[in-house]
Structure formats: C-alpha cells, structure tokens
PDB file of C-alpha atoms in Angstrom:
ATOM      1  CA  MET A   1       0.000   0.000   0.000  1.00 85.00           C
ATOM      2  CA  ASN A   2       1.101   3.548  -0.642  1.00 93.00           C
ATOM      3  CA  PRO A   3       0.684   6.088   2.203  1.00 93.00           C
ATOM      4  CA  ALA A   4      -2.749   7.274   1.011  1.00 95.00           C
ATOM      5  CA  GLU A   5      -4.011   3.697   0.715  1.00 95.00           C
ATOM      6  CA  ALA A   6      -2.723   2.947   4.215  1.00 93.00           C
ATOM      7  CA  ARG A   7      -4.806   5.830   5.549  1.00 92.00           C
ATOM      8  CA  ILE A   8      -7.856   4.608   3.653  1.00 94.00           C
ATOM      9  CA  GLY A   9      -7.250   0.985   4.606  1.00 93.00           C
ATOM     10  CA  TYR A  10      -7.700  -0.314   1.080  1.00 95.00           C
ATOM     11  CA  ALA A  11      -5.227  -1.231  -1.689  1.00 96.00           C
ATOM     12  CA  PHE A  12      -6.523  -0.171  -5.104  1.00 97.00           C
ATOM     13  CA  ARG A  13      -6.159  -2.425  -8.089  1.00 97.00           C
ATOM     14  CA  ASP A  14      -6.672   0.625 -10.321  1.00 97.00           C
ATOM     15  CA  LYS A  15      -4.418   3.296  -8.843  1.00 97.00           C
ATOM     16  CA  ALA A  16      -5.783   5.853 -11.299  1.00 97.00           C
ATOM     17  CA  LEU A  17      -9.103   5.815  -9.444  1.00 98.00           C
ATOM     18  CA  LEU A  18      -7.393   6.867  -6.225  1.00 97.00           C
ATOM     19  CA  ALA A  19      -5.446   9.585  -8.008  1.00 97.00           C
ATOM     20  CA  GLN A  20      -8.666  10.893  -9.538  1.00 98.00           C
ATOM     21  CA  ALA A  21     -10.453  10.878  -6.172  1.00 98.00           C
ATOM     22  CA  LEU A  22      -7.688  13.011  -4.676  1.00 97.00           C
ATOM     23  CA  THR A  23      -7.535  15.490  -7.579  1.00 97.00           C
ATOM     24  CA  HIS A  24      -9.303  18.830  -7.190  1.00 97.00           C
ATOM     25  CA  PRO A  25     -10.918  20.273 -10.353  1.00 96.00           C
ATOM     26  CA  SER A  26      -8.438  23.166 -10.286  1.00 96.00           C
ATOM     27  CA  TYR A  27      -5.492  20.753 -10.521  1.00 96.00           C
ATOM     28  CA  GLY A  28      -7.277  18.635 -13.099  1.00 94.00           C
ATOM     29  CA  SER A  29      -7.884  21.665 -15.288  1.00 94.00           C
ATOM     30  CA  ASP A  30      -4.278  22.881 -15.025  1.00 95.00           C
ATOM     31  CA  HIS A  31      -2.781  19.461 -15.761  1.00 94.00           C
ATOM     32  CA  HIS A  32      -5.484  18.030 -18.042  1.00 96.00           C
ATOM     33  CA  GLU A  33      -6.180  15.161 -15.674  1.00 95.00           C
ATOM     34  CA  ALA A  34      -9.404  13.575 -14.445  1.00 96.00           C
ATOM     35  CA  HIS A  35     -10.663  15.145 -11.208  1.00 97.00           C
ATOM     36  CA  TYR A  36     -12.959  13.980  -8.429  1.00 97.00           C
ATOM     37  CA  GLN A  37     -16.369  15.447  -9.279  1.00 97.00           C
ATOM     38  CA  ARG A  38     -17.820  12.375 -11.032  1.00 97.00           C
ATOM     39  CA  LEU A  39     -16.536  10.087  -8.284  1.00 98.00           C
ATOM     40  CA  GLU A  40     -17.984  12.455  -5.690  1.00 97.00           C
ATOM     41  CA  PHE A  41     -21.387  12.140  -7.365  1.00 97.00           C
ATOM     42  CA  LEU A  42     -21.211   8.359  -7.094  1.00 98.00           C
ATOM     43  CA  GLY A  43     -19.735   8.311  -3.597  1.00 97.00           C
ATOM     44  CA  ASP A  44     -22.479  10.580  -2.271  1.00 96.00           C
ATOM     45  CA  ALA A  45     -25.106   8.044  -3.348  1.00 96.00           C
ATOM     46  CA  VAL A  46     -23.144   5.082  -1.944  1.00 97.00           C
ATOM     47  CA  LEU A  47     -22.666   6.878   1.370  1.00 95.00           C
ATOM     48  CA  GLU A  48     -26.324   7.800   1.704  1.00 95.00           C
ATOM     49  CA  LEU A  49     -27.400   4.221   1.030  1.00 95.00           C
ATOM     50  CA  TYR A  50     -24.911   2.790   3.528  1.00 93.00           C
ATOM     51  CA  VAL A  51     -25.841   5.257   6.276  1.00 90.00           C
ATOM     52  CA  SER A  52     -29.554   4.732   5.601  1.00 93.00           C
ATOM     53  CA  GLU A  53     -29.216   0.961   5.960  1.00 91.00           C
ATOM     54  CA  ALA A  54     -26.975   1.264   9.033  1.00 86.00           C
ATOM     55  CA  LEU A  55     -29.485   3.515  10.804  1.00 85.00           C
ATOM     56  CA  TYR A  56     -32.420   1.330   9.710  1.00 89.00           C
ATOM     57  CA  ARG A  57     -30.801  -1.756  11.226  1.00 86.00           C
ATOM     58  CA  ALA A  58     -29.357  -0.065  14.316  1.00 79.00           C
ATOM     59  CA  PHE A  59     -32.545   1.683  15.422  1.00 81.00           C
ATOM     60  CA  PRO A  60     -35.519  -0.537  14.453  1.00 86.00           C
ATOM     61  CA  SER A  61     -38.030   1.378  16.577  1.00 85.00           C
ATOM     62  CA  LEU A  62     -37.345   4.863  15.191  1.00 82.00           C
ATOM     63  CA  PRO A  63     -39.804   6.422  12.719  1.00 88.00           C
ATOM     64  CA  GLU A  64     -38.767   7.626   9.277  1.00 91.00           C
ATOM     65  CA  GLY A  65     -38.629  11.287  10.276  1.00 87.00           C
ATOM     66  CA  LYS A  66     -36.062  10.752  13.033  1.00 82.00           C
ATOM     67  CA  LEU A  67     -33.981   8.453  10.848  1.00 86.00           C
ATOM     68  CA  THR A  68     -33.949  11.115   8.137  1.00 88.00           C
ATOM     69  CA  ARG A  69     -32.739  13.771  10.564  1.00 82.00           C
ATOM     70  CA  MET A  70     -30.047  11.466  11.946  1.00 80.00           C
ATOM     71  CA  ARG A  71     -28.850  10.666   8.430  1.00 86.00           C
ATOM     72  CA  ALA A  72     -28.696  14.362   7.569  1.00 84.00           C
ATOM     73  CA  ASP A  73     -26.527  14.994  10.639  1.00 77.00           C
ATOM     74  CA  LEU A  74     -24.190  12.139   9.763  1.00 80.00           C
ATOM     75  CA  VAL A  75     -23.656  13.023   6.110  1.00 86.00           C
ATOM     76  CA  CYS A  76     -23.464  16.803   6.571  1.00 82.00           C
ATOM     77  CA  GLU A  77     -20.344  18.728   5.602  1.00 84.00           C
ATOM     78  CA  ARG A  78     -19.234  19.139   9.218  1.00 79.00           C
ATOM     79  CA  SER A  79     -19.339  15.397   9.981  1.00 80.00           C
ATOM     80  CA  LEU A  80     -17.673  14.350   6.741  1.00 88.00           C
ATOM     81  CA  SER A  81     -14.966  16.994   7.053  1.00 87.00           C
ATOM     82  CA  GLN A  82     -14.185  15.769  10.575  1.00 82.00           C
ATOM     83  CA  ALA A  83     -14.034  12.148   9.394  1.00 86.00           C
ATOM     84  CA  PHE A  84     -11.736  13.192   6.551  1.00 91.00           C
ATOM     85  CA  LYS A  85      -9.366  14.972   8.956  1.00 87.00           C
ATOM     86  CA  GLU A  86      -9.208  11.958  11.228  1.00 85.00           C
ATOM     87  CA  LEU A  87      -8.253   9.763   8.276  1.00 89.00           C
ATOM     88  CA  GLY A  88      -5.335  12.115   7.644  1.00 90.00           C
ATOM     89  CA  LEU A  89      -5.897  12.455   3.909  1.00 93.00           C
ATOM     90  CA  SER A  90      -5.361  16.215   3.592  1.00 93.00           C
ATOM     91  CA  PRO A  91      -1.692  15.953   2.517  1.00 95.00           C
ATOM     92  CA  PHE A  92      -2.675  13.775  -0.445  1.00 96.00           C
ATOM     93  CA  ILE A  93      -5.136  16.169  -2.129  1.00 97.00           C
ATOM     94  CA  ARG A  94      -3.817  17.508  -5.432  1.00 97.00           C
ATOM     95  CA  LEU A  95      -4.604  21.214  -5.765  1.00 97.00           C
ATOM     96  CA  SER A  96      -3.692  23.966  -8.186  1.00 96.00           C
ATOM     97  CA  VAL A  97      -1.164  26.529  -6.964  1.00 96.00           C
ATOM     98  CA  GLY A  98      -3.925  29.107  -6.587  1.00 95.00           C
ATOM     99  CA  GLU A  99      -6.215  26.796  -4.633  1.00 95.00           C
ATOM    100  CA  GLU A 100      -3.325  25.772  -2.400  1.00 95.00           C
ATOM    101  CA  LYS A 101      -2.508  29.393  -1.615  1.00 95.00           C
ATOM    102  CA  SER A 102      -6.146  30.127  -0.786  1.00 94.00           C
ATOM    103  CA  GLY A 103      -6.146  27.386   1.871  1.00 94.00           C
ATOM    104  CA  GLY A 104      -8.065  24.827  -0.171  1.00 92.00           C
ATOM    105  CA  ARG A 105      -6.477  21.897   1.654  1.00 93.00           C
ATOM    106  CA  ASP A 106      -8.250  22.964   4.846  1.00 91.00           C
ATOM    107  CA  LYS A 107     -11.628  23.874   3.353  1.00 93.00           C
ATOM    108  CA  PRO A 108     -14.382  21.633   4.794  1.00 91.00           C
ATOM    109  CA  SER A 109     -16.238  21.654   1.460  1.00 93.00           C
ATOM    110  CA  ILE A 110     -13.231  20.229  -0.383  1.00 95.00           C
ATOM    111  CA  GLN A 111     -12.513  17.693   2.359  1.00 95.00           C
ATOM    112  CA  CYS A 112     -16.132  16.531   2.213  1.00 94.00           C
ATOM    113  CA  ASP A 113     -15.999  16.258  -1.596  1.00 96.00           C
ATOM    114  CA  VAL A 114     -12.774  14.241  -1.516  1.00 97.00           C
ATOM    115  CA  LEU A 115     -14.114  11.834   1.112  1.00 96.00           C
ATOM    116  CA  GLU A 116     -17.185  11.137  -1.014  1.00 96.00           C
ATOM    117  CA  ALA A 117     -14.957  10.746  -4.080  1.00 98.00           C
ATOM    118  CA  VAL A 118     -12.789   8.205  -2.251  1.00 98.00           C
ATOM    119  CA  ILE A 119     -15.929   6.283  -1.332  1.00 98.00           C
ATOM    120  CA  GLY A 120     -16.913   6.288  -5.014  1.00 98.00           C
ATOM    121  CA  ALA A 121     -13.439   5.151  -6.039  1.00 98.00           C
ATOM    122  CA  VAL A 122     -13.397   2.283  -3.532  1.00 98.00           C
ATOM    123  CA  TYR A 123     -16.871   1.251  -4.706  1.00 98.00           C
ATOM    124  CA  LEU A 124     -15.791   1.103  -8.346  1.00 98.00           C
ATOM    125  CA  ASP A 125     -12.543  -0.691  -7.563  1.00 98.00           C
ATOM    126  CA  GLY A 126     -13.683  -3.131  -4.909  1.00 97.00           C
ATOM    127  CA  GLY A 127     -17.477  -3.171  -4.913  1.00 97.00           C
ATOM    128  CA  SER A 128     -20.075  -2.443  -2.260  1.00 96.00           C
ATOM    129  CA  LYS A 129     -18.453  -4.639   0.404  1.00 95.00           C
ATOM    130  CA  GLU A 130     -15.162  -2.758   0.339  1.00 96.00           C
ATOM    131  CA  ALA A 131     -16.934   0.607   0.113  1.00 96.00           C
ATOM    132  CA  GLY A 132     -19.033  -0.313   3.128  1.00 94.00           C
ATOM    133  CA  ALA A 133     -15.948  -1.379   5.058  1.00 93.00           C
ATOM    134  CA  PHE A 134     -14.305   1.970   4.339  1.00 94.00           C
ATOM    135  CA  ILE A 135     -17.398   3.925   5.386  1.00 93.00           C
ATOM    136  CA  GLU A 136     -17.517   1.844   8.564  1.00 89.00           C
ATOM    137  CA  ARG A 137     -13.925   2.797   9.356  1.00 87.00           C
ATOM    138  CA  ALA A 138     -14.621   6.468   8.714  1.00 87.00           C
ATOM    139  CA  LEU A 139     -18.081   6.882  10.231  1.00 83.00           C
ATOM    140  CA  GLY A 140     -19.238   3.628  11.811  1.00 78.00           C
ATOM    141  CA  GLU A 141     -18.475   4.530  15.397  1.00 70.00           C
ATOM    142  CA  VAL A 142     -20.156   7.909  15.066  1.00 68.00           C
ATOM    143  CA  ILE A 143     -23.283   6.160  13.727  1.00 68.00           C
ATOM    144  CA  ARG A 144     -23.361   3.823  16.709  1.00 64.00           C
ATOM    145  CA  LEU A 145     -22.977   6.716  19.134  1.00 60.00           C
ATOM    146  CA  SER A 146     -25.924   8.545  17.562  1.00 57.00           C
ATOM    147  CA  ALA A 147     -28.631   6.470  19.233  1.00 53.00           C
ATOM    148  CA  PRO A 148     -31.381   8.592  20.803  1.00 53.00           C
ATOM    149  CA  GLY A 149     -31.022   8.345  24.567  1.00 48.00           C
ATOM    150  CA  SER A 150     -27.428   7.163  24.301  1.00 49.00           C
ATOM    151  CA  ASP A 151     -25.154   8.348  27.095  1.00 44.00           C
ATOM    152  CA  HIS A 152     -22.785   9.454  24.330  1.00 44.00           C
ATOM    153  CA  LEU A 153     -25.311  11.484  22.314  1.00 49.00           C
ATOM    154  CA  ASP A 154     -23.950  15.035  22.060  1.00 64.00           C
ATOM    155  CA  SER A 155     -22.114  14.445  25.329  1.00 79.00           C
ATOM    156  CA  LYS A 156     -19.500  17.062  24.414  1.00 81.00           C
ATOM    157  CA  SER A 157     -22.148  19.771  24.101  1.00 77.00           C
ATOM    158  CA  ARG A 158     -23.861  18.696  27.332  1.00 81.00           C
ATOM    159  CA  LEU A 159     -20.574  18.639  29.237  1.00 87.00           C
ATOM    160  CA  GLN A 160     -19.684  22.076  27.957  1.00 84.00           C
ATOM    161  CA  SER A 161     -23.050  23.442  29.118  1.00 82.00           C
ATOM    162  CA  VAL A 162     -22.643  21.884  32.566  1.00 87.00           C
ATOM    163  CA  LEU A 163     -19.127  23.269  33.030  1.00 90.00           C
ATOM    164  CA  GLN A 164     -19.918  26.700  31.617  1.00 85.00           C
ATOM    165  CA  ALA A 165     -22.689  27.036  34.181  1.00 85.00           C
ATOM    166  CA  GLU A 166     -19.944  26.661  36.801  1.00 88.00           C
ATOM    167  CA  GLY A 167     -17.616  29.095  35.058  1.00 89.00           C
ATOM    168  CA  ASP A 168     -15.428  26.305  33.699  1.00 91.00           C
ATOM    169  CA  MET A 169     -14.596  24.903  30.248  1.00 90.00           C
ATOM    170  CA  PRO A 170     -13.728  21.371  29.038  1.00 93.00           C
ATOM    171  CA  ILE A 171     -10.319  20.841  27.452  1.00 94.00           C
ATOM    172  CA  TYR A 172      -9.676  17.681  25.387  1.00 94.00           C
ATOM    173  CA  GLU A 173      -6.183  16.219  25.337  1.00 94.00           C
ATOM    174  CA  LEU A 174      -4.898  13.358  23.174  1.00 93.00           C
ATOM    175  CA  ILE A 175      -3.151  10.941  25.530  1.00 94.00           C
ATOM    176  CA  ALA A 176      -2.426   8.019  23.177  1.00 91.00           C
ATOM    177  CA  SER A 177      -2.692   6.937  19.549  1.00 88.00           C
ATOM    178  CA  ASP A 178      -2.136   3.259  18.795  1.00 86.00           C
ATOM    179  CA  GLY A 179      -2.814   0.721  16.079  1.00 80.00           C
ATOM    180  CA  PRO A 180      -2.141   0.641  12.324  1.00 76.00           C
ATOM    181  CA  ALA A 181      -2.786   3.676  10.117  1.00 70.00           C
ATOM    182  CA  HIS A 182      -5.960   2.180   8.652  1.00 67.00           C
ATOM    183  CA  ALA A 183      -7.431   1.285  12.065  1.00 69.00           C
ATOM    184  CA  PRO A 184      -6.038   3.644  14.705  1.00 79.00           C
ATOM    185  CA  VAL A 185      -7.263   3.782  18.295  1.00 85.00           C
ATOM    186  CA  PHE A 186      -7.257   7.218  19.905  1.00 87.00           C
ATOM    187  CA  SER A 187      -7.404   7.869  23.638  1.00 92.00           C
ATOM    188  CA  TYR A 188      -8.475  11.255  25.006  1.00 94.00           C
ATOM    189  CA  ALA A 189      -8.786  12.843  28.418  1.00 95.00           C
ATOM    190  CA  VAL A 190     -11.161  15.701  29.095  1.00 96.00           C
ATOM    191  CA  LYS A 191      -9.973  18.129  31.739  1.00 95.00           C
ATOM    192  CA  SER A 192     -11.253  21.184  33.526  1.00 93.00           C
ATOM    193  CA  ALA A 193      -9.585  24.520  32.828  1.00 90.00           C
ATOM    194  CA  ALA A 194      -7.570  23.961  35.994  1.00 91.00           C
ATOM    195  CA  GLY A 195      -6.222  20.671  34.606  1.00 92.00           C
ATOM    196  CA  LYS A 196      -8.307  18.189  36.615  1.00 94.00           C
ATOM    197  CA  VAL A 197      -9.056  15.017  34.619  1.00 95.00           C
ATOM    198  CA  LEU A 198     -12.826  14.610  34.416  1.00 95.00           C
ATOM    199  CA  GLY A 199     -13.028  11.581  32.124  1.00 93.00           C
ATOM    200  CA  THR A 200     -11.203   9.477  29.557  1.00 95.00           C
ATOM    201  CA  GLY A 201     -12.314   7.650  26.434  1.00 90.00           C
ATOM    202  CA  SER A 202     -11.031   5.627  23.499  1.00 89.00           C
ATOM    203  CA  GLY A 203     -12.287   5.067  19.961  1.00 82.00           C
ATOM    204  CA  HIS A 204     -11.352   4.532  16.351  1.00 76.00           C
ATOM    205  CA  SER A 205     -11.831   8.250  15.671  1.00 79.00           C
ATOM    206  CA  LYS A 206     -10.857  11.312  17.669  1.00 83.00           C
ATOM    207  CA  GLN A 207     -14.486  12.410  17.789  1.00 78.00           C
ATOM    208  CA  ALA A 208     -15.634   9.050  19.177  1.00 80.00           C
ATOM    209  CA  ALA A 209     -12.906   9.071  21.829  1.00 86.00           C
ATOM    210  CA  GLN A 210     -13.826  12.608  22.895  1.00 87.00           C
ATOM    211  CA  LEU A 211     -17.529  11.703  23.058  1.00 83.00           C
ATOM    212  CA  GLU A 212     -16.761   8.758  25.322  1.00 86.00           C
ATOM    213  CA  ALA A 213     -14.538  10.908  27.547  1.00 90.00           C
ATOM    214  CA  ALA A 214     -17.284  13.533  27.820  1.00 89.00           C
ATOM    215  CA  ALA A 215     -19.893  10.868  28.653  1.00 85.00           C
ATOM    216  CA  GLN A 216     -17.665   9.495  31.418  1.00 90.00           C
ATOM    217  CA  ALA A 217     -17.162  13.019  32.781  1.00 92.00           C
ATOM    218  CA  LEU A 218     -20.929  13.576  32.846  1.00 88.00           C
ATOM    219  CA  ASP A 219     -21.388  10.341  34.780  1.00 86.00           C
ATOM    220  CA  ARG A 220     -18.809  11.408  37.339  1.00 88.00           C
ATOM    221  CA  ILE A 221     -20.127  14.926  37.912  1.00 84.00           C
ATOM    222  CA  GLY A 222     -23.820  14.050  37.629  1.00 72.00           C
ATOM    223  CA  GLY A 223     -24.223  15.957  34.367  1.00 48.00           C
ATOM    224  CA  LYS A 224     -26.872  13.596  33.050  1.00 44.00           C
ATOM    225  CA  ALA A 225     -29.410  14.876  35.543  1.00 35.00           C
ATOM    226  CA  GLY A 226     -28.996  18.389  34.283  1.00 40.00           C
ATOM    227  CA  ALA A 227     -28.889  17.518  30.591  1.00 38.00           C
TER     228      ALA A 227
END
C-alpha cells in the first residue's frame, strides 16, 4: 500500500481511481487530468445508502422522520470533514497553486468532496463490500454513538453546558494513539480549565474518543441529571 491507501485501509487495483479521487478540479484543469467530481457524485449516493441501511438496522423502533434527521446529521459537511481529517488524507489532495494558496487543503467543502470521491473510487474498484468497510472505518463509530437516549449522544455539548454554568470549560487532550494507520485507536482525556481530569475515552476516531470521555465526565459529575 502507498501512504494514502494505508490511511484509507484499502489497496486499489486501479491506482488511477485513487489519483482521480484526490484530484481537485483546479489541478485537473491545469494538468489536463481527471478530477474527483464524477466520483464524488457516485460516492455521495453510496454513502447515503450505507448510512440509511446502518441507521435502519441499528434503530428498528425509530420512525422515518427521526432516521432522516439522523442521516442528515451524519452526512453533513461538518461530519464528513471531521471524518476526513481523522483519516489524515489532507496531505494527499492535489490542488492547483492558486487553490493551495487560498487554503483549499483545509476547506471543509473540499474535504467533504474528496471523502465522497474516495468512497466512489473504492466502490468502483472493490465493490459495495469494500466501500461499506471503508465507510464503517470512517463513520461507523459515530453512527453507533448517535442512538437517541445514548449516554454518548452530544455528550461534548452537554458537558460544555454543565461546566460553563460553573464558570469552567472542558479541554480535550490526546493521551495516546495506537494501532495501524488504517485502524487507529485514539485515547483522550477531558480536563477542567484547571487541569483536573474529568473523564477518559477511546475510539477509532478522535471524535468518538472525545464523546466517550465527555460521557464518562458527565457520569462522574452528575451531568446527566442536568442535561
């Protein structure tokens, strides 16, 4: 595997698909190469189907309206950009000089587009099973932590509200990062502004680890009662 494939956790048979998925239209236009927009179109559909099925199976008692809102939250630009950052794919995006100078590598819209394009590329190269496995690595834990009534649901926001009411603020600190590049395990501690450890958590994404740490902190300080 090359470094980008190691981050994705999938070895492409057709390397050109990966190159296309990582190529911004500005670079494609300058160098007369295929760019990611068609793959993004496909990946968006694959992602929506996967997330829809995952939510349908995970939460059998929820009505359509709630499932739709949960899906919208999971496939929104903010969520996909965060998943993209945690995969560490930003260095591999090919941008024009102008787009690079304008900060394109850090634009959430571009990160979201590239993630969907990678999903499309994996789908074309390896089929629905491999595409699903990649989506699971990128978003699976967040989907599982989205259950209504879950102790983890929006625990970061609830913890922040509890601490702010006391004139405090949560601070998240990465304490460990283990495992292979395609399946890392992150460990986070959440502390008070004074440095007191309130909770710790681990997960296959930074967001999941922080959510678990926040949920543990809420348990310890009785934040659930005030949520």
